Coordinates of C-alpha atoms in Angstrom, one line a residue:
M232 CA 161.8 140.8 93.4
A233 CA 158.8 139.6 91.4
L234 CA 155.1 140.3 90.9
K235 CA 152.1 138.4 92.2
L236 CA 149.0 138.4 89.9
A237 CA 146.1 136.4 88.6
V238 CA 146.5 134.9 85.1
E239 CA 145.1 132.2 83.0
T240 CA 147.7 129.6 81.9
Q241 CA 148.3 128.7 78.3
F242 CA 146.0 125.7 78.9
G243 CA 143.1 127.8 80.2
V244 CA 143.7 126.9 83.9
P245 CA 143.3 129.9 86.3
A246 CA 146.4 130.7 88.4
P247 CA 145.1 133.1 91.0
E248 CA 148.5 133.6 92.7
A249 CA 150.8 133.5 89.7
Y250 CA 154.4 134.6 90.2
A251 CA 156.0 136.7 87.5
R252 CA 159.8 137.1 87.5
I253 CA 162.1 138.9 85.1
T254 CA 164.5 136.3 83.7
N255 CA 166.5 138.2 81.1
F256 CA 166.8 141.7 79.6
F257 CA 168.9 143.2 76.9
G258 CA 168.9 146.2 74.7
T259 CA 170.3 149.5 73.5
K260 CA 170.5 153.0 74.9
D261 CA 167.0 153.6 73.6
Q262 CA 165.0 150.4 74.6
I263 CA 165.3 147.1 76.2
Q264 CA 163.6 143.8 75.7
V265 CA 162.5 142.1 78.9
Q266 CA 161.7 138.3 79.3
V267 CA 159.2 137.5 82.0
A268 CA 158.6 133.9 83.2
I269 CA 155.3 133.3 84.9
Y270 CA 154.9 130.4 87.3
Y271 CA 151.7 128.9 88.8
N272 CA 152.7 130.4 92.2
E273 CA 155.8 131.3 94.2
D274 CA 156.2 127.7 95.5
A275 CA 156.3 126.4 91.9
R276 CA 159.1 128.9 91.2
H277 CA 161.2 127.9 94.2
S278 CA 160.6 124.2 93.4
N279 CA 161.9 124.7 89.9
K280 CA 158.6 123.8 88.3
A281 CA 157.9 124.6 84.6
I282 CA 156.6 128.0 83.8
V283 CA 152.9 128.4 82.8
K284 CA 153.5 131.4 80.6
D285 CA 156.4 133.3 79.0
N286 CA 156.2 137.0 78.0
A287 CA 158.5 139.3 76.1
H288 CA 158.1 143.1 76.2
H289 CA 159.9 146.1 74.8
I290 CA 160.4 149.1 77.1
N291 CA 161.7 152.5 76.2
M292 CA 164.6 153.5 78.4
K293 CA 163.0 157.0 78.9
D294 CA 160.2 155.2 80.7
L295 CA 162.6 153.8 83.4
E296 CA 163.5 155.9 86.4
G297 CA 165.7 155.0 89.3
D298 CA 167.2 151.5 89.8
L299 CA 166.8 149.5 86.7
I300 CA 165.1 146.2 87.9
P301 CA 162.5 147.9 90.2
A302 CA 161.8 150.4 87.4
I303 CA 161.2 147.6 84.9
Y304 CA 158.7 146.0 87.3
E305 CA 156.9 149.3 87.8
V306 CA 156.5 149.7 84.0
L307 CA 155.3 146.0 83.7
K308 CA 152.5 146.8 86.2
T309 CA 151.1 149.4 83.8
Y310 CA 150.6 146.7 81.1
S311 CA 147.3 144.9 80.7
D312 CA 149.0 141.5 81.1
Y313 CA 149.9 142.5 84.7
A314 CA 146.7 144.3 85.7
G315 CA 146.3 144.1 89.4
A316 CA 149.8 142.8 90.0
V317 CA 151.5 143.5 93.3
D318 CA 155.1 143.4 94.4
C319 CA 156.2 140.3 96.2

């Protein structure tokens, strides 16, 4: 599971089919911190290329419903960093 979205890399290069994947999460009963690696595209991810952006987010546990990983992706899609993101 991952998200497909358009981003600008840390170097200002457009990545119109970027691939965002949760790489790590940890937390308490109240909130979790989620690490998201963003690759230039899905091929870059599967070819073990370097990430173009790395994000960290805090999510309240009360905002997560259902299975944990899909719920995290649903919350991420509500953030401006992931505007227009779709499941892939």
